[in-house]
Short mmCIF file of C-alpha atoms in Angstrom, two decimals:
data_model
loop_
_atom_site.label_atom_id
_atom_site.label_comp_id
_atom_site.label_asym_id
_atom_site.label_seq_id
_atom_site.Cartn_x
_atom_site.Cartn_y
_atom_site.Cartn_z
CA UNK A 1 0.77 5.08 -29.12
CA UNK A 2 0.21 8.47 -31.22
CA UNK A 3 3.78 9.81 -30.42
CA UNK A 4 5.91 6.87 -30.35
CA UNK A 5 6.70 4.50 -27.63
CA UNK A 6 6.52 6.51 -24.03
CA UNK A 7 10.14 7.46 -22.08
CA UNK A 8 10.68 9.45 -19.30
CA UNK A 9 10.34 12.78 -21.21
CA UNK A 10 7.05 11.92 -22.46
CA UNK A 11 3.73 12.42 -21.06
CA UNK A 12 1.33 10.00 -21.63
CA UNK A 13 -2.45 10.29 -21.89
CA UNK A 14 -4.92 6.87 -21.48
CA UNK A 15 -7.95 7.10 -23.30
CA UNK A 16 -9.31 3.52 -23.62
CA UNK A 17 -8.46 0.43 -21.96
CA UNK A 18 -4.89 -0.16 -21.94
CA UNK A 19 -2.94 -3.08 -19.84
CA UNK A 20 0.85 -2.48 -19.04
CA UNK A 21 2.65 -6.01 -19.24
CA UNK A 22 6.44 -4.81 -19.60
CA UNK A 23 8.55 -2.12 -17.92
CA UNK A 24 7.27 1.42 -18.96
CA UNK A 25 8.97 4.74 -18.58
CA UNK A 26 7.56 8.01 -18.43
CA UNK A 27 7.42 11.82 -17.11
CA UNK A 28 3.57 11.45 -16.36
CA UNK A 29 0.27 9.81 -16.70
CA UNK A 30 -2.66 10.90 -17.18
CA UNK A 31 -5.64 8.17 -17.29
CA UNK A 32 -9.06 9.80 -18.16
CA UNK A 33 -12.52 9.10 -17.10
CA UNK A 34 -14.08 6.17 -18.83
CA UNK A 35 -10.62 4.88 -19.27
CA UNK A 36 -8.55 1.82 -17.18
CA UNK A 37 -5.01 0.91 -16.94
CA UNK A 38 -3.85 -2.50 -15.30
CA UNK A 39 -0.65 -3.06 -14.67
CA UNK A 40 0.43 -7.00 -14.58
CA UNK A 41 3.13 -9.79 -15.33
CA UNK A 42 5.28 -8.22 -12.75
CA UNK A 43 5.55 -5.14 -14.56
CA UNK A 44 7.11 -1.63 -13.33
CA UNK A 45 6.31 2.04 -14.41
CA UNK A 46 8.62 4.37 -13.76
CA UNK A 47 7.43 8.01 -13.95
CA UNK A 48 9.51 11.38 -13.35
CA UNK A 49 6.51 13.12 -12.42
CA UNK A 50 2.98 12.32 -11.27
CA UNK A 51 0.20 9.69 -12.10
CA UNK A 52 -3.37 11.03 -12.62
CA UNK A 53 -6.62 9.30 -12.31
CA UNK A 54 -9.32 10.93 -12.73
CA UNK A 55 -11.16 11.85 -9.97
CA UNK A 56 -14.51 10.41 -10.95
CA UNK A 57 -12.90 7.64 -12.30
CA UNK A 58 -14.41 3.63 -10.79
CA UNK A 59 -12.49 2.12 -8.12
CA UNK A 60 -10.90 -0.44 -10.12
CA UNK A 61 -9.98 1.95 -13.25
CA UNK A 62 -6.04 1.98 -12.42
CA UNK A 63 -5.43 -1.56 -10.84
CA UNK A 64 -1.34 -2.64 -9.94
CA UNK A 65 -1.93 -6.53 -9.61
CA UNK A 66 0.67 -7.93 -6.76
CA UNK A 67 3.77 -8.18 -7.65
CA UNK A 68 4.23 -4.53 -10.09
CA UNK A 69 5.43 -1.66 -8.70
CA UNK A 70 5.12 2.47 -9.20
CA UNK A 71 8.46 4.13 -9.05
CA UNK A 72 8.85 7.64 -9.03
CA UNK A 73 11.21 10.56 -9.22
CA UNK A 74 9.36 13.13 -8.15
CA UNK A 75 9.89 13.54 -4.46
CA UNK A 76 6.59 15.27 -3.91
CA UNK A 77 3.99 13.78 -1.77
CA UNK A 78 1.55 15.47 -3.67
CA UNK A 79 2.43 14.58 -7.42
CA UNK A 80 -0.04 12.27 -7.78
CA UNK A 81 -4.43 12.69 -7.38
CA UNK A 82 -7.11 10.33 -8.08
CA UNK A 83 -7.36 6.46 -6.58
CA UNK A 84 -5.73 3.19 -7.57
CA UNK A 85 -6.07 -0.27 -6.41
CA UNK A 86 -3.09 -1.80 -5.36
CA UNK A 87 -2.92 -5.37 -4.32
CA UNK A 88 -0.19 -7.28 -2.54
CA UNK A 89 -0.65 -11.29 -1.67
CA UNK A 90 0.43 -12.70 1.44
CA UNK A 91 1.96 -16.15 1.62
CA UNK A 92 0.11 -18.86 2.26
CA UNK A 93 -1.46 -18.59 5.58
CA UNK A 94 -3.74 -20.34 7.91
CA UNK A 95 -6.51 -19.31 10.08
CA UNK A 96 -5.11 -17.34 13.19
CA UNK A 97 -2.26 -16.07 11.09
CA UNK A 98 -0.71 -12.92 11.69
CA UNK A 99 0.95 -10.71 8.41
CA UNK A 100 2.79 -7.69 8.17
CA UNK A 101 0.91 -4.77 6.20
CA UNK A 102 1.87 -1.35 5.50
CA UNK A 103 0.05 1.18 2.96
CA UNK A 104 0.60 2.23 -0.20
CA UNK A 105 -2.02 4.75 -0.34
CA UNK A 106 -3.36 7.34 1.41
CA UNK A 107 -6.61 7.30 3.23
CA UNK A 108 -7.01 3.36 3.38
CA UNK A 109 -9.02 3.01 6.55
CA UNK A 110 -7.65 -0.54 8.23
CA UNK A 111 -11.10 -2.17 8.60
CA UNK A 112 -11.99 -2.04 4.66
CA UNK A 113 -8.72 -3.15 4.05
CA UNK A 114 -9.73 -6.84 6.10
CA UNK A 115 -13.34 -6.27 6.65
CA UNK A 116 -13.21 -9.85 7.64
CA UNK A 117 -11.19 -9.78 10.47
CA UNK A 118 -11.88 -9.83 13.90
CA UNK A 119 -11.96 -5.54 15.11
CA UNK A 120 -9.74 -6.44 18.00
CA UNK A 121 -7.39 -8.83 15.86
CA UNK A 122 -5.81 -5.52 14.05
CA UNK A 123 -2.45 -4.48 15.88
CA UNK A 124 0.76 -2.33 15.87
CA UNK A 125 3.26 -1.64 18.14
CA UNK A 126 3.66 0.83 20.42
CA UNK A 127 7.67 1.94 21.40
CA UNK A 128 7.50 4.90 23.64
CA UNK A 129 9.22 4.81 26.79
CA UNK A 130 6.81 3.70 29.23
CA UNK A 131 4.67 1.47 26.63
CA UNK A 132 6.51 -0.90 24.70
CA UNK A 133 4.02 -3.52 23.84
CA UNK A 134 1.30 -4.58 21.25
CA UNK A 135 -1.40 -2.06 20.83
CA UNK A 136 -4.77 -2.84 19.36
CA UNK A 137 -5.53 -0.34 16.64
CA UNK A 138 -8.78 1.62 18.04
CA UNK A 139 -11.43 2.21 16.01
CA UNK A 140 -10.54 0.10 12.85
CA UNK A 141 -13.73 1.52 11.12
CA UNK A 142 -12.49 5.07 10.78
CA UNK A 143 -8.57 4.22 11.24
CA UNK A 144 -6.47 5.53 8.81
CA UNK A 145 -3.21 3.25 7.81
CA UNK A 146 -0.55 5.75 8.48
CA UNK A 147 2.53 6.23 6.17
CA UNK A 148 5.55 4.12 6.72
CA UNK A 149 3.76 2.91 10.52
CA UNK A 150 3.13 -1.19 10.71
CA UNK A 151 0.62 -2.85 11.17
CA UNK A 152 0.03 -6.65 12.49
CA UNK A 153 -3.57 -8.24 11.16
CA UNK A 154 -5.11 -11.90 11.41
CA UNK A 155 -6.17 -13.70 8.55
CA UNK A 156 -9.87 -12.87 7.57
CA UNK A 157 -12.60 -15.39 9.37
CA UNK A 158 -13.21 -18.07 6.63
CA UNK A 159 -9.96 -17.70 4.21
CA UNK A 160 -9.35 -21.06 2.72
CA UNK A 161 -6.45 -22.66 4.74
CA UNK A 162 -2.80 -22.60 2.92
CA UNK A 163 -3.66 -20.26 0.28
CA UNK A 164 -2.27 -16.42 0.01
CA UNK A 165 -4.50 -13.91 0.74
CA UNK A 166 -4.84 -11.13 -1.71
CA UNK A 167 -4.61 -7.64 0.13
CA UNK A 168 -6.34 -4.69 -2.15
CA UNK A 169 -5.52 -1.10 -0.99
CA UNK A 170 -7.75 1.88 -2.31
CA UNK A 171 -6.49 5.40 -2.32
CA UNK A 172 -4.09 7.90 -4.03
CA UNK A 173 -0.60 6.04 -4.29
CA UNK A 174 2.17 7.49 -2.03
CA UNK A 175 5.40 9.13 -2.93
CA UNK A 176 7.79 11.55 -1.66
CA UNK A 177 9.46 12.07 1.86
CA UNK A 178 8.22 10.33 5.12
CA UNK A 179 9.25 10.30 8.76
CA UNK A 180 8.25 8.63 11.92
CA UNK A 181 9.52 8.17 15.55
CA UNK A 182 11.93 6.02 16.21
CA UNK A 183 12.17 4.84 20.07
CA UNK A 184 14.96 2.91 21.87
CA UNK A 185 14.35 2.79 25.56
CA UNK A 186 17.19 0.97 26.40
CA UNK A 187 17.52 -1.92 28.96
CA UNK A 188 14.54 -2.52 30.86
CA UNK A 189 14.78 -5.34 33.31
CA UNK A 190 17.72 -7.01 31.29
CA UNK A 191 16.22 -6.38 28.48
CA UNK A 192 16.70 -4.07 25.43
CA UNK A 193 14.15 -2.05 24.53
CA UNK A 194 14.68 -1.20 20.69
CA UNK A 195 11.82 -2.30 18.40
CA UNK A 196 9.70 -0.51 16.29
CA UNK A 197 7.23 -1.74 13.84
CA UNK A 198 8.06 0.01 10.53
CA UNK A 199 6.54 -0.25 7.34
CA UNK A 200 6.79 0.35 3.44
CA UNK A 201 4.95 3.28 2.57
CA UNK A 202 5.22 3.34 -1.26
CA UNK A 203 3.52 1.16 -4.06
CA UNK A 204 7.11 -0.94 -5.26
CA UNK A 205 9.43 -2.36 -3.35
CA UNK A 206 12.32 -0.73 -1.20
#
């Protein structure tokens, strides 16, 4: 570093390669064309502002291996430009398996995120009064993951048995304020109608 080790009142500029394996703080980041940051061991960066890739940047020049997280303090949804790739493992799972996915990013369309999964195998869940069931995702090749909604999605066709599956989302990493209904139809034949498939929309844990 040219001005000392980066805290949350410094901005910071990437200009080479450059791999984050400990906490970082700082107020931005900036990571310049020709230039990659990877963020592994776990690790967590913790910005006040916004991260910025560039936007002719590779796919795979800002990569947050599973497990690392993007905090931010900012509560702008639009702090942040360029594209990351984020990846989250599932546990070990089996063909025919079912996980729970939610996006990070904007923009991820559902089908690249599992391109080997069956189109009608992609799922969430439908809670308005009158509904209240399973819903197959239409048109997984042009639908967009939206913020904080969940989504249900078999294991790819041919992913080794008992091993984790490694999820990899593309797109500008979320942050900010997000809403979404909410249903609860009450009882319906007995039965209480009150679940809704929710999901994380940010890159770190909640």
């Amino acid at each position: 570093w040219s001005n000392g080790t980066p805290d949350i009142t410094k901005r910071v500029i990437i200009t080479g390669n450059y791999t984050v394996n400990a906490d970082i703080s700082a107020c931005s980041i900036e990571v310049l064309l020709g230039a990659t940051m990877t963020v592994t061991s776990n690790a967590t960066i913790t910005l006040q502002n916004g991260l910025t890739v560039d936007a002719l940047a590779l796919p795979n020049s800002v990569v947050f291996e599973s497990g690392t997280s993007l905090i931010q303090n900012s509560t702008s949804n639009t702090a942040n430009s360029g594209s990351i790739r984020y990846v989250r493992n599932s546990t070990d799972i089996i063909q025919y398996d079912y996980t729970y996915w939610s996006s990070p990013v904007d923009n991820q369309i559902i089908k690249n995120f599992s391109p080997n999964t069956n189109n009608a195998r992609f799922y969430t869940h439908d809670s308005s009064p009158g509904v209240y069931a399973w819903a197959v995702v239409p048109s997984v090749t042009t639908h967009i993951m939206a913020a904080a909604n969940g989504y249900i999605i078999r294991a790819p066709a041919g992913h080794p048995a008992g091993t984790p599956w490694p999820g990899e989302f593309y797109g500008r990493p979320r942050n900010g304020s997000y809403s979404i209904n909410v249903f609860d139809n009450g009882l319906v034949a007995g039965i209480e109608q009150n679940r809704n498939l929710l999901g994380n929309p940010y890159p770190s844990a909640i």
